[in-house]
Amino acid sequence: MENNNRYARQILLKEFGEAAQKKLLNAKVLVIGAGGLGCPALQYLAAAGVGNIGIVDFDVVDLTNLHRQILYSMEDIGKFKALAAAKKLSSLNPEIKIHPFNFQLTNKNSLELISGYDLVIDGSDNFATRYLVNDACVLLDKPLVYGAILRFEGQVGVFNLEDIVSKIKTNYRHLFPEPPDPLSILSCNEVGLLGVLPGIIGTMQALEAIKIITSIGKTLCNKIISYNALNNSFYDFEIVPTNNDTIPFPKTESDFLNFDYEWFCNSNSKQISAYEFDELRMNEKLTIIDVREIDELPFVDEFLFTHIPLSKFESSISQISIENKIVVFCNSGSRSLRAVNSINEIIPDCIAYSLKDGIEAWKKKNTEILN
Amino acid sequence: MKINILVFGQLYDITKVSQLTIYEVNNTEQLTRKLIEQFPELSKFKFSIAVNKKIVQQNTILNNEDTVALLPAFSGG
C-alpha cells in the first residue's frame, strides 16, 4: 500500500484493520455491467481499495443514464461504459488495477474471464445474462453478489457462498428456477426508475463484496433482501436448497457452452396458460389445433378446433391458416410445444402458442370453476 | 384459517395492494389457486413463494397466521 492515509478511516475500525485492508488489496472482483448497479458498486470498491477490478460492459453512455449512473459525466456520452468507468476509477484511486472488458458476456468468453476473479458482482439488466452469470459462477465455484431493480423496489443477495455453520450453498436457480415469461417482464426502460434506488442496491452489493472478501460481519449468503424505497421497508427471504436434478441448468463445462440462454429466457413466450387461452378465446378468433393422435382422450367439445396429429404435422403445416393467432394443444403440453417450434421454423411471421400443461390442465381448471 | 399475503414487484400491478388476507386454504397450492381465482391475471406471472420468509419450491402446508410472500423475478440493473 503506497499511502495508508487513503484507507485510514476504515483501517481505524477494529473489526476491519490492516488485515482486512490487505485482503481487499489482494482481491480480484469482476463487475458485470457498468450501469445503474455497476457504477455505485465500482465506485465504492475502487475507493475502498479492492486491488484488482474487472468491468464488463459493451454499451455506451447515454444522456438518459446520467440520472442514476453518476460515475459518468456529460463528456462521456457516446463513449464505451467499460472504458469511461475505468478512466474515472483510475483517477479516483490510481493505486489499484482496473481492467475494462469492452464486450458482451457470452457462454464462450465467460468461463475464462470469471475464472480469473475471486468474486463476481451481477449488475446486468437482462435475464439471459443473469442466468449465464449464475451458472458460470456455480460451475467455477465463485461467490456471486446479486442485485436487481424495478421501479421503487430492489433485490440484493449473495449466491454460491457456503454458509460456514450450515454448509448450505444456494444460487439464483434455487430462487427462480426458470426465467419469467418475456411477455410479463417490465423493463426499466418502459416503466421507469428512480435514480437513487440502484445507488442504494449497487452500494449494498459493494458492501456485501467487501464483507465476503474481508470476512467481517454476516453476509447475505443463502438470502435475498427486498427493499422498497417508497415505504422504507426491508423484507428478507431465506433460500433453501432444492434437489438440483429437478432444475434444468448446465452442470458441466460442455453443457454450459451449449446452453442457449437467449432461447431459455425467451422460449416461454411460446406457451400460454389455461387462463390466458380462455381469455384469448373470448376476445378473438383463433385457429386451434389438436396435435394428439386419433381417439386420444380426453374428448374435447367445448370449442372448435382442427385435428392434425403430430405424426403428420410437419407435412400439413402449409395448410394451416395464419390469418388468426394459433393455439396448439395436446395432453400435457410437450407435443404442442414441439408443434409450435415447427410452425415457427416454417412460418416465422405467425403467432403460435402451445397450451401450457395441455388440455388436461385446461379441463381441470374449467371443472374447478364449475364446482 | 387466516393467511397473510405480501405482494412484491410487478405483482402489485395485479393485486393493487401490497398486503392482503386469504382465508381457508391449507397449503401453498390451494393458496395459489385461490389467488388466481381472485386475480386471474396472476396466472401470467411466475413468482417464488416464501412461507414465513423461507422460499418453498414444493407444495407446503400452511398454518393459521402464516405469512406468505409472493416474489417475482425482475432483472433491471
Short mmCIF file of N, CA, C and O in Angstrom, two decimals, chain B:
data_model
loop_
_atom_site.label_atom_id
_atom_site.label_comp_id
_atom_site.label_asym_id
_atom_site.label_seq_id
_atom_site.Cartn_x
_atom_site.Cartn_y
_atom_site.Cartn_z
N MET B 1 -58.83 -20.30 9.59
CA MET B 1 -57.51 -20.31 8.94
C MET B 1 -57.29 -19.01 8.18
O MET B 1 -57.98 -18.71 7.22
N LYS B 2 -56.31 -18.24 8.62
CA LYS B 2 -56.07 -16.92 8.02
C LYS B 2 -54.61 -16.84 7.58
O LYS B 2 -53.71 -17.14 8.37
N ILE B 3 -54.39 -16.48 6.33
CA ILE B 3 -53.03 -16.38 5.80
C ILE B 3 -52.78 -14.94 5.34
O ILE B 3 -53.58 -14.37 4.59
N ASN B 4 -51.69 -14.38 5.80
CA ASN B 4 -51.33 -13.02 5.39
C ASN B 4 -50.45 -13.08 4.15
O ASN B 4 -49.48 -13.83 4.11
N ILE B 5 -50.80 -12.30 3.15
CA ILE B 5 -50.06 -12.32 1.89
C ILE B 5 -49.33 -11.00 1.69
O ILE B 5 -49.93 -9.92 1.85
N LEU B 6 -48.06 -11.08 1.32
CA LEU B 6 -47.29 -9.89 0.95
C LEU B 6 -46.98 -9.98 -0.55
O LEU B 6 -46.57 -11.02 -1.03
N VAL B 7 -47.18 -8.88 -1.24
CA VAL B 7 -47.03 -8.88 -2.70
C VAL B 7 -45.85 -7.98 -3.09
O VAL B 7 -45.76 -6.84 -2.63
N PHE B 8 -44.95 -8.51 -3.91
CA PHE B 8 -43.77 -7.75 -4.32
C PHE B 8 -43.74 -7.51 -5.83
O PHE B 8 -44.40 -8.20 -6.60
N GLY B 9 -42.91 -6.51 -6.19
CA GLY B 9 -42.59 -6.26 -7.60
C GLY B 9 -43.81 -6.00 -8.47
O GLY B 9 -44.79 -5.37 -8.04
N GLN B 10 -43.75 -6.52 -9.68
CA GLN B 10 -44.78 -6.24 -10.67
C GLN B 10 -46.12 -6.90 -10.34
O GLN B 10 -47.14 -6.57 -10.95
N LEU B 11 -46.13 -7.83 -9.37
CA LEU B 11 -47.41 -8.48 -8.99
C LEU B 11 -48.37 -7.46 -8.37
O LEU B 11 -49.58 -7.63 -8.38
N TYR B 12 -47.78 -6.40 -7.82
CA TYR B 12 -48.57 -5.32 -7.23
C TYR B 12 -49.52 -4.71 -8.27
O TYR B 12 -50.62 -4.28 -7.93
N ASP B 13 -49.09 -4.69 -9.53
CA ASP B 13 -49.94 -4.13 -10.59
C ASP B 13 -51.25 -4.91 -10.72
O ASP B 13 -52.24 -4.38 -11.18
N ILE B 14 -51.20 -6.18 -10.36
CA ILE B 14 -52.39 -7.04 -10.47
C ILE B 14 -53.24 -6.93 -9.21
O ILE B 14 -54.45 -6.75 -9.28
N THR B 15 -52.61 -7.04 -8.05
CA THR B 15 -53.39 -7.07 -6.81
C THR B 15 -53.78 -5.66 -6.34
O THR B 15 -54.74 -5.50 -5.59
N LYS B 16 -53.02 -4.65 -6.76
CA LYS B 16 -53.24 -3.24 -6.39
C LYS B 16 -53.03 -2.98 -4.89
O LYS B 16 -53.22 -1.86 -4.43
N VAL B 17 -52.72 -3.98 -4.14
CA VAL B 17 -52.38 -3.79 -2.72
C VAL B 17 -51.11 -4.60 -2.44
O VAL B 17 -50.83 -5.59 -3.11
N SER B 18 -50.33 -4.15 -1.45
CA SER B 18 -49.10 -4.89 -1.15
C SER B 18 -49.34 -5.93 -0.05
O SER B 18 -48.49 -6.79 0.20
N GLN B 19 -50.49 -5.84 0.62
CA GLN B 19 -50.82 -6.83 1.64
C GLN B 19 -52.28 -7.23 1.52
O GLN B 19 -53.13 -6.37 1.29
N LEU B 20 -52.57 -8.51 1.65
CA LEU B 20 -53.96 -8.96 1.67
C LEU B 20 -54.08 -10.22 2.51
O LEU B 20 -53.07 -10.77 2.96
N THR B 21 -55.30 -10.64 2.72
CA THR B 21 -55.53 -11.82 3.56
C THR B 21 -56.34 -12.84 2.78
O THR B 21 -57.27 -12.47 2.05
N ILE B 22 -55.94 -14.10 2.91
CA ILE B 22 -56.68 -15.18 2.26
C ILE B 22 -57.11 -16.15 3.37
O ILE B 22 -56.33 -16.44 4.27
N TYR B 23 -58.35 -16.61 3.28
CA TYR B 23 -58.87 -17.50 4.32
C TYR B 23 -59.08 -18.91 3.78
O TYR B 23 -59.25 -19.11 2.58
N GLU B 24 -59.07 -19.85 4.67
CA GLU B 24 -59.46 -21.24 4.38
C GLU B 24 -58.66 -21.88 3.25
O GLU B 24 -59.22 -22.39 2.28
N VAL B 25 -57.37 -21.83 3.34
CA VAL B 25 -56.52 -22.63 2.44
C VAL B 25 -55.55 -23.40 3.33
O VAL B 25 -55.11 -22.89 4.36
N ASN B 26 -55.26 -24.64 2.93
CA ASN B 26 -54.42 -25.48 3.78
C ASN B 26 -52.97 -25.59 3.32
O ASN B 26 -52.11 -26.02 4.08
N ASN B 27 -52.74 -25.28 2.05
CA ASN B 27 -51.36 -25.40 1.55
C ASN B 27 -51.11 -24.37 0.45
O ASN B 27 -52.04 -23.68 0.01
N THR B 28 -49.85 -24.29 0.01
CA THR B 28 -49.48 -23.23 -0.95
C THR B 28 -50.14 -23.42 -2.31
O THR B 28 -50.41 -22.45 -3.01
N GLU B 29 -50.40 -24.67 -2.69
CA GLU B 29 -51.07 -24.90 -3.98
C GLU B 29 -52.50 -24.36 -3.96
O GLU B 29 -52.93 -23.68 -4.89
N GLN B 30 -53.20 -24.67 -2.87
CA GLN B 30 -54.57 -24.15 -2.73
C GLN B 30 -54.56 -22.63 -2.69
O GLN B 30 -55.42 -21.96 -3.26
N LEU B 31 -53.55 -22.10 -2.02
CA LEU B 31 -53.42 -20.65 -1.90
C LEU B 31 -53.24 -20.01 -3.27
O LEU B 31 -53.92 -19.04 -3.62
N THR B 32 -52.33 -20.58 -4.08
CA THR B 32 -52.07 -20.04 -5.41
C THR B 32 -53.35 -20.09 -6.25
O THR B 32 -53.69 -19.13 -6.94
N ARG B 33 -54.06 -21.22 -6.15
CA ARG B 33 -55.30 -21.37 -6.92
C ARG B 33 -56.32 -20.31 -6.52
O ARG B 33 -56.96 -19.68 -7.36
N LYS B 34 -56.43 -20.10 -5.21
CA LYS B 34 -57.40 -19.12 -4.72
C LYS B 34 -57.01 -17.70 -5.15
O LYS B 34 -57.87 -16.89 -5.51
N LEU B 35 -55.71 -17.43 -5.11
CA LEU B 35 -55.24 -16.11 -5.54
C LEU B 35 -55.53 -15.88 -7.02
O LEU B 35 -55.93 -14.79 -7.43
N ILE B 36 -55.34 -16.93 -7.84
CA ILE B 36 -55.56 -16.79 -9.27
C ILE B 36 -57.07 -16.63 -9.56
O ILE B 36 -57.46 -15.90 -10.45
N GLU B 37 -57.92 -17.29 -8.75
CA GLU B 37 -59.37 -17.09 -8.89
C GLU B 37 -59.72 -15.63 -8.64
O GLU B 37 -60.50 -15.03 -9.35
N GLN B 38 -59.07 -15.08 -7.61
CA GLN B 38 -59.35 -13.70 -7.23
C GLN B 38 -58.70 -12.71 -8.20
O GLN B 38 -59.27 -11.68 -8.52
N PHE B 39 -57.50 -13.05 -8.67
CA PHE B 39 -56.75 -12.19 -9.59
C PHE B 39 -56.30 -13.03 -10.80
O PHE B 39 -55.14 -13.45 -10.86
N PRO B 40 -57.19 -13.28 -11.77
CA PRO B 40 -56.85 -14.18 -12.89
C PRO B 40 -55.56 -13.80 -13.61
O PRO B 40 -54.83 -14.66 -14.09
N GLU B 41 -55.26 -12.50 -13.66
CA GLU B 41 -54.06 -12.04 -14.36
C GLU B 41 -52.77 -12.59 -13.74
O GLU B 41 -51.73 -12.64 -14.39
N LEU B 42 -52.85 -12.99 -12.48
CA LEU B 42 -51.66 -13.53 -11.80
C LEU B 42 -51.13 -14.78 -12.49
O LEU B 42 -49.95 -15.09 -12.38
N SER B 43 -52.02 -15.48 -13.22
CA SER B 43 -51.60 -16.73 -13.87
C SER B 43 -50.55 -16.47 -14.94
O SER B 43 -49.85 -17.37 -15.37
N LYS B 44 -50.44 -15.21 -15.39
CA LYS B 44 -49.46 -14.89 -16.43
C LYS B 44 -48.06 -14.74 -15.84
O LYS B 44 -47.08 -14.66 -16.57
N PHE B 45 -47.98 -14.66 -14.52
CA PHE B 45 -46.69 -14.36 -13.89
C PHE B 45 -46.12 -15.58 -13.20
O PHE B 45 -46.85 -16.39 -12.63
N LYS B 46 -44.78 -15.67 -13.27
CA LYS B 46 -44.09 -16.66 -12.45
C LYS B 46 -43.62 -15.93 -11.20
O LYS B 46 -43.14 -14.80 -11.29
N PHE B 47 -43.77 -16.57 -10.06
CA PHE B 47 -43.23 -15.94 -8.85
C PHE B 47 -42.82 -17.01 -7.86
O PHE B 47 -43.33 -18.13 -7.89
N SER B 48 -41.88 -16.67 -7.03
CA SER B 48 -41.48 -17.58 -5.97
C SER B 48 -42.33 -17.31 -4.75
O SER B 48 -42.83 -16.19 -4.56
N ILE B 49 -42.50 -18.36 -3.96
CA ILE B 49 -43.34 -18.25 -2.77
C ILE B 49 -42.47 -18.47 -1.54
O ILE B 49 -41.68 -19.42 -1.49
N ALA B 50 -42.61 -17.58 -0.58
CA ALA B 50 -41.91 -17.78 0.69
C ALA B 50 -42.94 -17.92 1.80
O ALA B 50 -43.86 -17.11 1.90
N VAL B 51 -42.82 -18.98 2.58
CA VAL B 51 -43.70 -19.16 3.73
C VAL B 51 -42.90 -18.76 4.96
O VAL B 51 -41.84 -19.35 5.24
N ASN B 52 -43.37 -17.75 5.65
CA ASN B 52 -42.64 -17.22 6.81
C ASN B 52 -41.17 -16.97 6.47
O ASN B 52 -40.26 -17.40 7.18
N LYS B 53 -40.97 -16.28 5.35
CA LYS B 53 -39.65 -15.82 4.88
C LYS B 53 -38.76 -16.90 4.28
O LYS B 53 -37.62 -16.64 3.94
N LYS B 54 -39.27 -18.13 4.21
CA LYS B 54 -38.47 -19.21 3.62
C LYS B 54 -39.01 -19.56 2.25
O LYS B 54 -40.20 -19.88 2.12
N ILE B 55 -38.15 -19.51 1.22
CA ILE B 55 -38.59 -19.85 -0.13
C ILE B 55 -38.97 -21.34 -0.18
O ILE B 55 -38.21 -22.19 0.30
N VAL B 56 -40.13 -21.64 -0.75
CA VAL B 56 -40.53 -23.05 -0.90
C VAL B 56 -40.74 -23.35 -2.38
O VAL B 56 -41.26 -22.52 -3.12
N GLN B 57 -40.27 -24.50 -2.83
CA GLN B 57 -40.47 -24.87 -4.24
C GLN B 57 -41.60 -25.88 -4.38
O GLN B 57 -42.25 -25.94 -5.40
N GLN B 58 -41.83 -26.67 -3.35
CA GLN B 58 -42.90 -27.67 -3.41
C GLN B 58 -44.14 -27.20 -2.63
O GLN B 58 -44.05 -26.25 -1.84
N ASN B 59 -45.24 -27.90 -2.88
CA ASN B 59 -46.46 -27.60 -2.14
C ASN B 59 -46.17 -27.72 -0.63
O ASN B 59 -45.60 -28.70 -0.18
N THR B 60 -46.57 -26.70 0.12
CA THR B 60 -46.20 -26.63 1.54
C THR B 60 -47.43 -26.39 2.40
O THR B 60 -48.28 -25.56 2.05
N ILE B 61 -47.52 -27.11 3.49
CA ILE B 61 -48.66 -26.97 4.41
C ILE B 61 -48.62 -25.60 5.09
O ILE B 61 -47.55 -25.13 5.48
N LEU B 62 -49.78 -24.97 5.19
CA LEU B 62 -49.86 -23.66 5.82
C LEU B 62 -50.58 -23.75 7.16
O LEU B 62 -51.48 -24.58 7.34
N ASN B 63 -50.17 -22.92 8.09
CA ASN B 63 -50.82 -22.84 9.39
C ASN B 63 -51.43 -21.46 9.59
O ASN B 63 -51.03 -20.50 8.93
N ASN B 64 -52.39 -21.40 10.49
CA ASN B 64 -53.08 -20.15 10.77
C ASN B 64 -52.07 -19.03 11.06
O ASN B 64 -51.10 -19.25 11.77
N GLU B 65 -52.31 -17.86 10.48
CA GLU B 65 -51.48 -16.66 10.68
C GLU B 65 -50.09 -16.75 10.02
O GLU B 65 -49.23 -15.93 10.30
N ASP B 66 -49.88 -17.73 9.16
CA ASP B 66 -48.62 -17.76 8.40
C ASP B 66 -48.57 -16.54 7.47
O ASP B 66 -49.61 -16.05 7.02
N THR B 67 -47.34 -16.10 7.18
CA THR B 67 -47.17 -15.03 6.20
C THR B 67 -46.57 -15.62 4.94
O THR B 67 -45.53 -16.28 4.99
N VAL B 68 -47.23 -15.39 3.83
CA VAL B 68 -46.75 -15.90 2.55
C VAL B 68 -46.39 -14.71 1.66
O VAL B 68 -47.21 -13.82 1.44
N ALA B 69 -45.15 -14.68 1.19
CA ALA B 69 -44.71 -13.59 0.32
C ALA B 69 -44.62 -14.10 -1.11
O ALA B 69 -44.16 -15.22 -1.35
N LEU B 70 -45.08 -13.29 -2.05
CA LEU B 70 -45.04 -13.63 -3.47
C LEU B 70 -43.98 -12.76 -4.13
O LEU B 70 -44.12 -11.54 -4.21
N LEU B 71 -42.90 -13.40 -4.56
CA LEU B 71 -41.75 -12.64 -5.07
C LEU B 71 -41.49 -12.95 -6.54
O LEU B 71 -41.08 -14.04 -6.89
N PRO B 72 -41.73 -11.97 -7.42
CA PRO B 72 -41.41 -12.20 -8.83
C PRO B 72 -39.95 -11.84 -9.10
O PRO B 72 -39.35 -11.06 -8.36
N ALA B 73 -39.39 -12.42 -10.17
CA ALA B 73 -38.03 -12.04 -10.57
C ALA B 73 -38.12 -10.75 -11.35
O ALA B 73 -39.07 -10.53 -12.09
N PHE B 74 -37.16 -9.88 -11.18
CA PHE B 74 -37.00 -8.78 -12.12
C PHE B 74 -35.53 -8.60 -12.41
O PHE B 74 -34.68 -9.07 -11.66
N SER B 75 -35.22 -7.96 -13.52
CA SER B 75 -33.84 -8.05 -14.00
C SER B 75 -33.20 -6.69 -14.22
O SER B 75 -32.11 -6.60 -14.78
N GLY B 76 -33.84 -5.62 -13.79
CA GLY B 76 -33.29 -4.29 -14.03
C GLY B 76 -31.94 -4.10 -13.35
O GLY B 76 -31.70 -4.63 -12.28
N GLY B 77 -31.07 -3.35 -14.03
CA GLY B 77 -29.76 -3.09 -13.45
C GLY B 77 -29.29 -1.72 -13.86
O GLY B 77 -28.22 -1.30 -13.59
#
